[in-house]
Coordinates of C-alpha atoms in Angstrom, one line a residue:
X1 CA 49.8 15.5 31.2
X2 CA 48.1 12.3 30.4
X3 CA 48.1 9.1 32.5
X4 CA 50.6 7.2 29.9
X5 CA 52.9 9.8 30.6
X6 CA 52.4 10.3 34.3
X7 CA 53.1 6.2 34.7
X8 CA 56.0 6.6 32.6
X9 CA 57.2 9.6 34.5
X10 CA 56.9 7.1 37.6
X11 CA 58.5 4.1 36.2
X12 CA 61.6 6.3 35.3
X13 CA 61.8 7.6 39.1
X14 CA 61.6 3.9 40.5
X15 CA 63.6 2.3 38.0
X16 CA 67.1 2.7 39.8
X17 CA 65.9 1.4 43.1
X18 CA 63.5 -1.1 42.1
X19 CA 64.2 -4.3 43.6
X20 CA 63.7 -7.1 41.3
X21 CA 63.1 -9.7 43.7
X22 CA 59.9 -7.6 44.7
X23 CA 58.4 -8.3 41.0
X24 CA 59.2 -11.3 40.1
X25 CA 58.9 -14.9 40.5
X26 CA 61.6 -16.1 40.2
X27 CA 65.2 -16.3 39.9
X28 CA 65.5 -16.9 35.7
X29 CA 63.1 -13.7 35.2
X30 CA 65.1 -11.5 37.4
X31 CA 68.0 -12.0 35.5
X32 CA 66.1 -11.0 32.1
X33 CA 64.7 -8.1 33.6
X34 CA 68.1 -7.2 35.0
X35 CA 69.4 -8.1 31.4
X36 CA 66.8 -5.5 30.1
X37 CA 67.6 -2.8 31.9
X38 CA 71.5 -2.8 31.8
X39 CA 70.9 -3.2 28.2
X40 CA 73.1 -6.4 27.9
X41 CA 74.3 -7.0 24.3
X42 CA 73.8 -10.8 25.0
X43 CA 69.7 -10.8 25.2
X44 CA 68.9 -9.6 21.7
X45 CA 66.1 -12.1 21.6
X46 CA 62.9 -12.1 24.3
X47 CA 60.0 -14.7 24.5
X48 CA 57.1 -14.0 26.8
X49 CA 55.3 -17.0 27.6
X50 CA 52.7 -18.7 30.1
X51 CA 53.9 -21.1 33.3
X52 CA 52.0 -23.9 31.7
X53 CA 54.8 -23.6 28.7
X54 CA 57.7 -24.8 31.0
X55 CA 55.3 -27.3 33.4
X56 CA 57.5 -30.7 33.6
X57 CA 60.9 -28.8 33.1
X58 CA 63.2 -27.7 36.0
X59 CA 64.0 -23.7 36.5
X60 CA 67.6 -24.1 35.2
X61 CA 66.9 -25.8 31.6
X62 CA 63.9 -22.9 31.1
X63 CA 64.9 -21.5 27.6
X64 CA 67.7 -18.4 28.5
X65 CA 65.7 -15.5 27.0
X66 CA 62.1 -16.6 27.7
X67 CA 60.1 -14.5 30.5
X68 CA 57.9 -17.1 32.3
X69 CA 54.8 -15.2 33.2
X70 CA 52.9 -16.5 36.9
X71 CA 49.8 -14.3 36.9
X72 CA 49.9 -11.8 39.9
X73 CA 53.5 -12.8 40.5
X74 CA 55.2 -11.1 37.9
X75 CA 54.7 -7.5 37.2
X76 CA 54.1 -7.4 33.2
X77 CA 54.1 -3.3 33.9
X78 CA 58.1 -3.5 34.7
X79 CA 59.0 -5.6 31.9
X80 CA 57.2 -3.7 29.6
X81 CA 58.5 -0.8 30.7
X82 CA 62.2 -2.4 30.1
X83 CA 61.5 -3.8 27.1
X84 CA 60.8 -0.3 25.5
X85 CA 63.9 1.3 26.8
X86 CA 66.0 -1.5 26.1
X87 CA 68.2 -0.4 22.9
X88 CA 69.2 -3.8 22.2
X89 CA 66.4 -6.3 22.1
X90 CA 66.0 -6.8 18.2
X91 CA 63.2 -9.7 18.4
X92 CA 59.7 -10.1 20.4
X93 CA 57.6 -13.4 20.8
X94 CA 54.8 -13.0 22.2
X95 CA 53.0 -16.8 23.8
X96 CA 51.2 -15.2 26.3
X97 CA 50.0 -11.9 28.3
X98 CA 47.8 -11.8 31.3
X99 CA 44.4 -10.7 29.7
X100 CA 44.9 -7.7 32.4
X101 CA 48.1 -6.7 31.5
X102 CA 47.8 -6.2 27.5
X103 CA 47.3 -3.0 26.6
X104 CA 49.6 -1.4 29.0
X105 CA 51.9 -4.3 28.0
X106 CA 52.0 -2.9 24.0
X107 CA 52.2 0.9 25.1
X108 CA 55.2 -0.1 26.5
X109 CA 56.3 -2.0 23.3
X110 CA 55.8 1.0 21.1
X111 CA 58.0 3.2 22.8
X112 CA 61.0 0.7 21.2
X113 CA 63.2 1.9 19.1
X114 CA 65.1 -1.3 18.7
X115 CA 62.6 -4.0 18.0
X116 CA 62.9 -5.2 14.0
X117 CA 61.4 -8.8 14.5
X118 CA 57.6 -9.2 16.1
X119 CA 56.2 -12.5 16.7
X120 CA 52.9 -12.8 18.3
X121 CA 51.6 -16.4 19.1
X122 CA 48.8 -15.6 21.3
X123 CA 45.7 -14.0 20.4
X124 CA 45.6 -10.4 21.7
X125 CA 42.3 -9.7 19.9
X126 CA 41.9 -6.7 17.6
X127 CA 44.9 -4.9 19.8
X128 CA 46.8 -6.3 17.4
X129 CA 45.7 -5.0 13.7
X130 CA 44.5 -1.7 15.8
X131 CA 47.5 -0.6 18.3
X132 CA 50.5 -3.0 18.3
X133 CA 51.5 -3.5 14.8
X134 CA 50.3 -0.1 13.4
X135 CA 52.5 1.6 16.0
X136 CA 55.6 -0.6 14.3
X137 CA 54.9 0.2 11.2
X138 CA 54.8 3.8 11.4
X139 CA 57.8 4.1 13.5
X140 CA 59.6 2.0 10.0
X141 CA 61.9 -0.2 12.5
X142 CA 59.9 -3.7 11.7
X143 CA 61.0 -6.1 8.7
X144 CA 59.9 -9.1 10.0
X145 CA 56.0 -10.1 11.3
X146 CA 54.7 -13.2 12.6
X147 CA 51.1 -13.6 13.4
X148 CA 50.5 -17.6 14.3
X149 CA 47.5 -19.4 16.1
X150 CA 45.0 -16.2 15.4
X151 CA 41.9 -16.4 13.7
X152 CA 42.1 -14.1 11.0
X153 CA 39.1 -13.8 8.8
X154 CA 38.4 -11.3 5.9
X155 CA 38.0 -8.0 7.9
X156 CA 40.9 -8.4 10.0
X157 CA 43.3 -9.3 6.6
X158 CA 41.9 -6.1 5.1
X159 CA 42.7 -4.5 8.2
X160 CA 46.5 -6.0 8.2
X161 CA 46.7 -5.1 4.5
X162 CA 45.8 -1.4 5.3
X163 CA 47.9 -1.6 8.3
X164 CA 51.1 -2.6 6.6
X165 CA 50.8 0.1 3.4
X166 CA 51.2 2.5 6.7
X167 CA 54.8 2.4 6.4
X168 CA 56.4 5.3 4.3
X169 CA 59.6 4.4 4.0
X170 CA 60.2 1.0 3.4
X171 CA 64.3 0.4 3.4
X172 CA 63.8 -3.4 2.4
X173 CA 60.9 -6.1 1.6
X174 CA 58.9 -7.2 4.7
X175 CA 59.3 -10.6 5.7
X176 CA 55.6 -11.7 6.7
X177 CA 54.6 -15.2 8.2
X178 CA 50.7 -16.0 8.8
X179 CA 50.3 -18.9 9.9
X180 CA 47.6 -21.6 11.6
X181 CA 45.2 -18.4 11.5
X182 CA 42.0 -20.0 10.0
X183 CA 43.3 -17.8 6.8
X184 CA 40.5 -18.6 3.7
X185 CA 41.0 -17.9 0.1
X186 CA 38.8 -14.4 0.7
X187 CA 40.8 -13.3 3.6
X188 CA 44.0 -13.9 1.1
X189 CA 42.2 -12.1 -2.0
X190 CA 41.6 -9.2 0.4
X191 CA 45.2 -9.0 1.4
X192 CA 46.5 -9.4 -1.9
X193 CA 44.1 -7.1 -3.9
X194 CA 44.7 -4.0 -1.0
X195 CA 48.5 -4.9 -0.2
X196 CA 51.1 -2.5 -1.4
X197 CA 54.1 -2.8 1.2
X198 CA 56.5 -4.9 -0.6
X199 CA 57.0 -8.7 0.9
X200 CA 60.7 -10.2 0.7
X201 CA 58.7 -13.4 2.3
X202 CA 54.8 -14.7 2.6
X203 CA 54.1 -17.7 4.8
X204 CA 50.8 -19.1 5.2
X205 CA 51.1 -22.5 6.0
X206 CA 48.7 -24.1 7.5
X207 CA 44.9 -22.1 6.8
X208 CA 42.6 -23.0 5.1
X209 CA 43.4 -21.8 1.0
X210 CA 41.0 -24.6 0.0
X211 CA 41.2 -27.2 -3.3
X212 CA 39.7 -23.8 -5.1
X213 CA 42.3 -21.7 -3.7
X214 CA 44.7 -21.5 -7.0
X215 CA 42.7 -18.6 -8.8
X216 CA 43.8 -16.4 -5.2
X217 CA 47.2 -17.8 -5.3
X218 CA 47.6 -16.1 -9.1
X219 CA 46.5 -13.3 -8.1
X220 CA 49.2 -12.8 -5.2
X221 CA 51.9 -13.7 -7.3
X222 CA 50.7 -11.0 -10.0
X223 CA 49.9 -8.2 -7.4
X224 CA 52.9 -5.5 -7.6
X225 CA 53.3 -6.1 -3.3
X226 CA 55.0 -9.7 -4.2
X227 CA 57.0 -8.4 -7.4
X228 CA 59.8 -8.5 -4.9
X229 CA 59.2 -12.3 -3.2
X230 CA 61.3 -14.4 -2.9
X231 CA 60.0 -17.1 -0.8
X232 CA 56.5 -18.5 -1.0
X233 CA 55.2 -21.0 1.9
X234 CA 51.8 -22.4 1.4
X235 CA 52.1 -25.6 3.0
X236 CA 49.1 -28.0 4.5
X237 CA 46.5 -25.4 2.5
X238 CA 44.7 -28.4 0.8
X239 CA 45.5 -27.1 -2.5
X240 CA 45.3 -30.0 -5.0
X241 CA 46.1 -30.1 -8.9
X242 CA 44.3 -27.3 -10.0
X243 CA 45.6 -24.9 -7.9
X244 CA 49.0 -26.1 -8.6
X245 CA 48.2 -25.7 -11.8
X246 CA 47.3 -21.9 -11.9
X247 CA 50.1 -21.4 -9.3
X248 CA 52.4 -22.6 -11.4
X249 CA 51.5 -20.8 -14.7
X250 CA 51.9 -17.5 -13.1
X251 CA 55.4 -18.8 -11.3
X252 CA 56.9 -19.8 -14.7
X253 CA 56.2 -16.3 -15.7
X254 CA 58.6 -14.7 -12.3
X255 CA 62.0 -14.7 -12.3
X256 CA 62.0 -13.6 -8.1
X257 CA 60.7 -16.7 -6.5
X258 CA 63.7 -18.8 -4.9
X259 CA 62.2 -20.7 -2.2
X260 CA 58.8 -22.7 -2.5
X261 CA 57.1 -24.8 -0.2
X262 CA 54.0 -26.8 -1.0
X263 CA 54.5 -29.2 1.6
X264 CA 51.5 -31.1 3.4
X265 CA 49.1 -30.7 0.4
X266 CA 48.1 -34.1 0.3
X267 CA 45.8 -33.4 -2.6
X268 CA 48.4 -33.2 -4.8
X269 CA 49.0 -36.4 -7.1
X270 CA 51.3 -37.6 -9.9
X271 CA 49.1 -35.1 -11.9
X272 CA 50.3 -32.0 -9.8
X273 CA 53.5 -33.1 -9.9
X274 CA 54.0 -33.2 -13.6
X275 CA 52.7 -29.7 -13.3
X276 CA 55.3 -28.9 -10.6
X277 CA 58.3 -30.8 -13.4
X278 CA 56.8 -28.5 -15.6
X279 CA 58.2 -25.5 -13.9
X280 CA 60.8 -26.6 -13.2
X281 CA 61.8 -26.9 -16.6
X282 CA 60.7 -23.6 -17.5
X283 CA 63.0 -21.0 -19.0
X284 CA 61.8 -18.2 -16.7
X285 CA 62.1 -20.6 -13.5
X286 CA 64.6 -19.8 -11.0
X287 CA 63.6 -21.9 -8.2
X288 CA 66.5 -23.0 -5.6
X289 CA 64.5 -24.9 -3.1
X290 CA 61.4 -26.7 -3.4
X291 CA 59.8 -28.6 -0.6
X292 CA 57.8 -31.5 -1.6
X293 CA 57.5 -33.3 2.3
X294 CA 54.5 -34.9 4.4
X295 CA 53.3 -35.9 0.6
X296 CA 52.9 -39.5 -1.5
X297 CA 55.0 -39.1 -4.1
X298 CA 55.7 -42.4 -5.3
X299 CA 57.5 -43.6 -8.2
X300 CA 55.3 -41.9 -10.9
X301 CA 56.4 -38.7 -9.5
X302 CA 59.6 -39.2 -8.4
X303 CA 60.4 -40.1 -12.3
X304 CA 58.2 -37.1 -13.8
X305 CA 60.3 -34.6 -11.2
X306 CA 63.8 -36.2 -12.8
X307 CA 62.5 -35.4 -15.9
X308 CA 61.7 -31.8 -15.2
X309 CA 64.9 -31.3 -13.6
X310 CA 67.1 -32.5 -16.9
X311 CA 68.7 -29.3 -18.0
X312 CA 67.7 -27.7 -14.7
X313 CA 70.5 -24.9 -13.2
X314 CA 69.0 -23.3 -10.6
X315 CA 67.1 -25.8 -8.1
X316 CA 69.8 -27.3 -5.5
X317 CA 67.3 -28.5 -2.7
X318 CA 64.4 -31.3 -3.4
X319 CA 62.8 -32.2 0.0
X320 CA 60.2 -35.4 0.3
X321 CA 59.9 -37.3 3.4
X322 CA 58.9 -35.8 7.0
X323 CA 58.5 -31.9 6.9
X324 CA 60.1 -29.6 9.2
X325 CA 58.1 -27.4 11.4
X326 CA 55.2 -29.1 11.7
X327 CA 53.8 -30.8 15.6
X328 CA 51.6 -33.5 16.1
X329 CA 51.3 -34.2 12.3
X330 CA 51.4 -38.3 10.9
X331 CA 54.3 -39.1 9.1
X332 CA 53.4 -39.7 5.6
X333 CA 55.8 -41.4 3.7
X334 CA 57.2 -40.2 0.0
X335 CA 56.5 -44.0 -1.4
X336 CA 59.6 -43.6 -3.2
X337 CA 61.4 -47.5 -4.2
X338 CA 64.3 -48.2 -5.7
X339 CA 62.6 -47.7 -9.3
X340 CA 61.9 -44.1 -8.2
X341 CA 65.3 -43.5 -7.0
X342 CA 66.7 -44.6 -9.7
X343 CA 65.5 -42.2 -12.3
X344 CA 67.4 -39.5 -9.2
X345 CA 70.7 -41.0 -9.8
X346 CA 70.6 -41.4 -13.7
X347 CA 69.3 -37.5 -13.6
X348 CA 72.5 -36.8 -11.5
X349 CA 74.8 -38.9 -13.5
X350 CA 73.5 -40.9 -17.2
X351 CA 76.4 -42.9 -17.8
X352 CA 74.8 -44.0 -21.1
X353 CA 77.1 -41.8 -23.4
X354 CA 79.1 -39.1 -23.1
X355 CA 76.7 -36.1 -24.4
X356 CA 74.2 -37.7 -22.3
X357 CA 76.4 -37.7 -18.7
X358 CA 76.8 -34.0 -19.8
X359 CA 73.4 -32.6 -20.1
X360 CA 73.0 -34.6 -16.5
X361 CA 72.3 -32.3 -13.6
X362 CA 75.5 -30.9 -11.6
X363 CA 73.6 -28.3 -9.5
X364 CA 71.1 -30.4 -7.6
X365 CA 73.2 -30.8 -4.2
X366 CA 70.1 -32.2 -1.7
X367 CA 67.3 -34.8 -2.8
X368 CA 65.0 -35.7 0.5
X369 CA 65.3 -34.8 4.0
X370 CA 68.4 -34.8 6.2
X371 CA 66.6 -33.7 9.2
X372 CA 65.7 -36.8 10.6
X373 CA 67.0 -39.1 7.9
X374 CA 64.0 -40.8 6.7
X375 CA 63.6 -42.0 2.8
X376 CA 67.3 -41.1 2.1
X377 CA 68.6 -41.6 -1.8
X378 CA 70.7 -44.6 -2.2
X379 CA 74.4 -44.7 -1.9
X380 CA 74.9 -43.9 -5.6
X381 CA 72.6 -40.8 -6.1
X382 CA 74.0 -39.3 -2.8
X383 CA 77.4 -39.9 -3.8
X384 CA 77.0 -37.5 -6.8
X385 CA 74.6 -34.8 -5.2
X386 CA 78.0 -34.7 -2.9
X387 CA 80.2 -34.1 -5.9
X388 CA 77.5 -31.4 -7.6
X389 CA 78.2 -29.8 -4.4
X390 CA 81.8 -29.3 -5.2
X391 CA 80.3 -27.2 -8.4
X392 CA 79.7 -24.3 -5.5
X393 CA 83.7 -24.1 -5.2
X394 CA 84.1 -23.7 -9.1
X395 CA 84.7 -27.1 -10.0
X396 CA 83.8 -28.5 -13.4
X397 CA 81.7 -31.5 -11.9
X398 CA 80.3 -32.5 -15.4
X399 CA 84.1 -33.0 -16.8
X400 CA 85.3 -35.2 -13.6
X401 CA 81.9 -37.2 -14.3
X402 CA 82.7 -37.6 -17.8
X403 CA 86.4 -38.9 -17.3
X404 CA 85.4 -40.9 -14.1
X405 CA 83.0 -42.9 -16.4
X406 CA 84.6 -42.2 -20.2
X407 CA 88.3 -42.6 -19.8
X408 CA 88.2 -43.1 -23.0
X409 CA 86.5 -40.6 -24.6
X410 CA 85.6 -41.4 -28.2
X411 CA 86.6 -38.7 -31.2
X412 CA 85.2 -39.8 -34.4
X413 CA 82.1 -37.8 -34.1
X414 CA 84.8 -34.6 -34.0
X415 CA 86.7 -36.2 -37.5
X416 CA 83.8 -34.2 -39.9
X417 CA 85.3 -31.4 -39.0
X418 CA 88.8 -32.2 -39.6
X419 CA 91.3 -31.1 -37.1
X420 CA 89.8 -27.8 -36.3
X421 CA 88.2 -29.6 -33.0
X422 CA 91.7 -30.5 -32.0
X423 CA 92.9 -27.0 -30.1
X424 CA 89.5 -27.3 -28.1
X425 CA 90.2 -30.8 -27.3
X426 CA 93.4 -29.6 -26.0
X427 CA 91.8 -26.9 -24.4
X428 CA 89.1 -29.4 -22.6
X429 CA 91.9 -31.1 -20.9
X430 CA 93.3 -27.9 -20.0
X431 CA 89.9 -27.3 -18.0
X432 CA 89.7 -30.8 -16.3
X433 CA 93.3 -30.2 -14.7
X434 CA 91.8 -27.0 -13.7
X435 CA 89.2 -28.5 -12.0
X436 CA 91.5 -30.9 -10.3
X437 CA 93.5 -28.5 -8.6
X438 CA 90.6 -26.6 -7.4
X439 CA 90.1 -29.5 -6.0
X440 CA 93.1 -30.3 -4.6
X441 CA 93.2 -26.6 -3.2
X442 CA 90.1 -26.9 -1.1
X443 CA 91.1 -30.7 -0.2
X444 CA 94.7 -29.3 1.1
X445 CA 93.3 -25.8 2.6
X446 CA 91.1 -28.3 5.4
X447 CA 92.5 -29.9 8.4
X448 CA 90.3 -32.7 8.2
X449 CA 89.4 -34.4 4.2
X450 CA 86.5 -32.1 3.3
X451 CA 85.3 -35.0 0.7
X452 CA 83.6 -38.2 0.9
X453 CA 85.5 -40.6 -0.3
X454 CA 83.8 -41.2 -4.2
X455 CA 84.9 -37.7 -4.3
X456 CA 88.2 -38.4 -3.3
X457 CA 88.7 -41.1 -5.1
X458 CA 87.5 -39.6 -8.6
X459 CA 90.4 -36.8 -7.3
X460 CA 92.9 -39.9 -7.6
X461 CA 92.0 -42.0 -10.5
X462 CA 92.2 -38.5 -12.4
X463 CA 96.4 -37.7 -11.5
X464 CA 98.0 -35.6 -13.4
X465 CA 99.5 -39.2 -14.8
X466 CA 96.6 -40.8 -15.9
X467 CA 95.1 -37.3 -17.4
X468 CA 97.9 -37.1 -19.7
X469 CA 97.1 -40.8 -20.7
X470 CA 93.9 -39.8 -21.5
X471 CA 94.8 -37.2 -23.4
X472 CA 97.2 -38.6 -25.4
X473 CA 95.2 -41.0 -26.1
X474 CA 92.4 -38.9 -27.7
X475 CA 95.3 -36.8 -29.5
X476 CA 96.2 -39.9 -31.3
X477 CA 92.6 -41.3 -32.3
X478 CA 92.7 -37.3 -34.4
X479 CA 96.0 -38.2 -35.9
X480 CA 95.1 -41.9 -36.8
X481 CA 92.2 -40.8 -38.1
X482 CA 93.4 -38.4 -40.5
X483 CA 97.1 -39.3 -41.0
X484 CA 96.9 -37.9 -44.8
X485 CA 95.5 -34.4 -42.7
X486 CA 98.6 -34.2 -40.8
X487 CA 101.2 -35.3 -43.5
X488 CA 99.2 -32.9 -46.0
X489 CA 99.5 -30.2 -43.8
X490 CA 102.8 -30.8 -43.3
X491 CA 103.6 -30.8 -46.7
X492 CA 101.4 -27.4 -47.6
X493 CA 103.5 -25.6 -44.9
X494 CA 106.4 -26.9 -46.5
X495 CA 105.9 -25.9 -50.1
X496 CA 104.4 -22.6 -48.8
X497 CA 107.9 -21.9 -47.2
X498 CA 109.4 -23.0 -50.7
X499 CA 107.5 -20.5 -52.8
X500 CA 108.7 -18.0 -50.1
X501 CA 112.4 -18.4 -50.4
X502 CA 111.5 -18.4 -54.0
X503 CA 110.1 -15.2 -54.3
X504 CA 112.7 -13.9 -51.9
X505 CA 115.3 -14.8 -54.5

């Protein structure tokens, strides 16, 4: 019997009478540990992290399923021992281990069965790549890794790489978040060349990919390992235009990639950005959310990004202004002015003719950032990016725009084809009142008015009254139009039915 299983042998003799008071520090990590061992379905969540973390804050308001580690006060031997019989505890952050206490710490760790979600936020040295992780990985239980705040340099990527095509029966893609690791464009080459686990997810905000790192950024998005991403976050890299540029020629070519964010990568100018419009207008592009903060846009982009976004269905989230997730970073502000904004609302809404307010955008629902409310849109643009996102509830937004600034829709283009355009113009209304029921539906199904009030009152200048006015109105321009179309076609119905009874007799 070896001494791993001759301590756990020991642990499992103690473990009904140990008295928790004896090995801990306090009164908040006694009621983890006791959480831990009764297996408590409330703690499916565990952060481990230093004294200094919590210095300033009082016991009561410490963060309900962090572990406050005092070194030779707490016994990291009992919670890791816990942690690996606990059946329940379904995510692990790691902030800090007594340098002592680490490897006993992770042979403890491996001996879960229940652990799907690893963060690790403290350097643990080469335990990492060499015991913790590769133990995860074999036993197929992890789909989400963090690594953040660890150097990791071209060895240790190849050793990730190798470590992650260790698991043998992958059940879903592997979400997989590098980030602030000192990460170059080799150490990334190296992952993505050896990689062959599939990634749902790659985050690597925050290294160092470099103004030359675009070439490396192709070659992830072409390696078979990343056929199945679906979000890319390469934020505060320093890539500039010409990366950009190679990212995006191999992203226009993908038809996986929802989620892309390029945030903090300050090198980036209105030249990048008509790059970035570019995709966006691409046939292949599938993009939902794109995340533009902590950059200068100014007016010259925001108008090139309208432009790549005319015809656009698939991108519903635009994000400038101050980023999310980022500490001790400068506000840098989108430079967006009215000018800029107003190429947003005439994208969301051209009012300048009918086919035009059509082939607007109805499925952008959030420009900017509503975190902390800097550089909103003005009234007008958010006022229909909160009608586009009645489009989600099957709404026809393009018709109510149409009506709400056409009332009185013009015909004569329709007349060349003579009254064959009449049953679909009959059938359009048919669709609006459609809409506006949905509408009504959703608006009726809420306790409290769901809409703001544009919405609301679009909803009431187009009643069922005023509809049929509208209607009938466009019915008539057909008939006055053609009035010798009508009465002739009256008449050849009528001598048809003659000939009939004729032939009859």
């Amino acid at each position: 019997m070896d001494n791993r299983e001759e301590r756990h042998r020991d642990y499992d003799q103690l473990a009904r009478d140990v008295n928790l008071e004896d090995i801990t520090s306090s009164q908040h990590n006694r009621e983890v540990l006791r959480q831990l061992r009764d297996n408590d379905p409330e703690l499916k969540s565990l952060i481990i992290e230093s004294e200094e973390a919590e210095v300033g804050f009082e016991e009561d308001s410490w963060d309900l399923s962090a572990f406050v580690v005092k070194d030779g006060t707490d016994d990291i031997g009992w919670l890791g021992y816990f942690v690996g019989k606990s059946e329940v505890l379904q995510s692990l952050c790691i902030q800090y281990l007594p340098d002592g206490s680490i490897k006993e710490f992770i042979g403890w760790v491996n001996s879960n069965r229940s652990i799907q979600e690893l963060s690790i936020e403290y350097d643990l040295g080469d335990t990492i790549f060499n015991d913790l992780i590769p133990m995860r990985i074999k036993n197929n239980i992890l789909n989400r890794i963090e690594i953040t705040g660890v150097n990791i340099g071209r060895e240790r990527a190849r050793r990730l790489a190798l470590v992650l095509n260790q698991q043998c029966d992958q059940k879903a893609p592997l979400w997989l978040q590098l980030k602030r690791n000192n990460l170059d464009a080799e150490g990334l080459r190296e992952l993505a060349t050896l990689l062959t686990t599939k990634l749902g997810h790659l985050c690597i905000a925050e290294n160092q990919i470099g103004m030359n790192g675009g070439e490396v950024l192709g070659a992830v998005i072409r390696s078979k390992a990343f056929s199945q991403l679906t979000g890319l976050d390469i934020g505060r890299n320093n890539i500039g235009n010409e990366g950009v540029q190679v990212l995006a020629a191999e992203l226009s070519k993908c038809t996986n990639i929802k989620n892309l964010n390029l945030s903090g990568n300050r090198a980036i100018t209105a030249v990048g950005l008509g790059v970035i419009s570019g995709l966006l207008g691409a046939e292949n592009c599938r993009i939902e959310s794109i995340d533009l903060s902590n950059m200068h846009i100014g007016d010259d982009g925001a108008e090139v990004l309208a432009a790549g976004l005319v015809g656009n269905q698939f991108l519903m989230e635009l994000i400038f202004g101050f980023g999310r997730g980022y500490v001790n970073d400068e506000y840098v502000s989108a430079g967006i002015t009215d000018s800029g904004w107003s190429a947003f609302s005439k994208l969301l809404c051209d009012t300048s003719s009918v086919n035009n307010n059509y082939v607007s955008n109805h499925t952008l629902t959030n420009i900017s950032n509503n975190f902390l409310g800097h550089e909103q849109p003005p009234a007008i643009a958010q006022n229909y990016l909160e009608l586009n996102r009645c489009a989600i509830d099957g709404v026809n937004v393009a018709m109510i725009k149409i009506l709400t600034h056409h009332p009185d829709l013009e015909m004569e283009p329709f007349f060349k084809w003579n009254l064959k355009c009449l049953p679909l113009a009959i059938r359009w209304f048919d669709m609006v009142r459609e809409s506006l029921e949905e509408l009504l539906e959703v608006r009726e199904e809420q306790e409290v008015n769901p809409f703001p009030i544009h919405v609301n009152m679009a909803i009431e200048k187009l009643t069922t009254e005023e509809l049929g006015s509208m209607e009938c109105s466009a019915m008539y321009k057909f008939v006055r139009a053609m009035p010798m179309l009508v009465l002739n076609g009256f008449r050849g119905k009528e001598r048809g039915s003659r000939k009939r009874k004729t032939r009859d007799r």
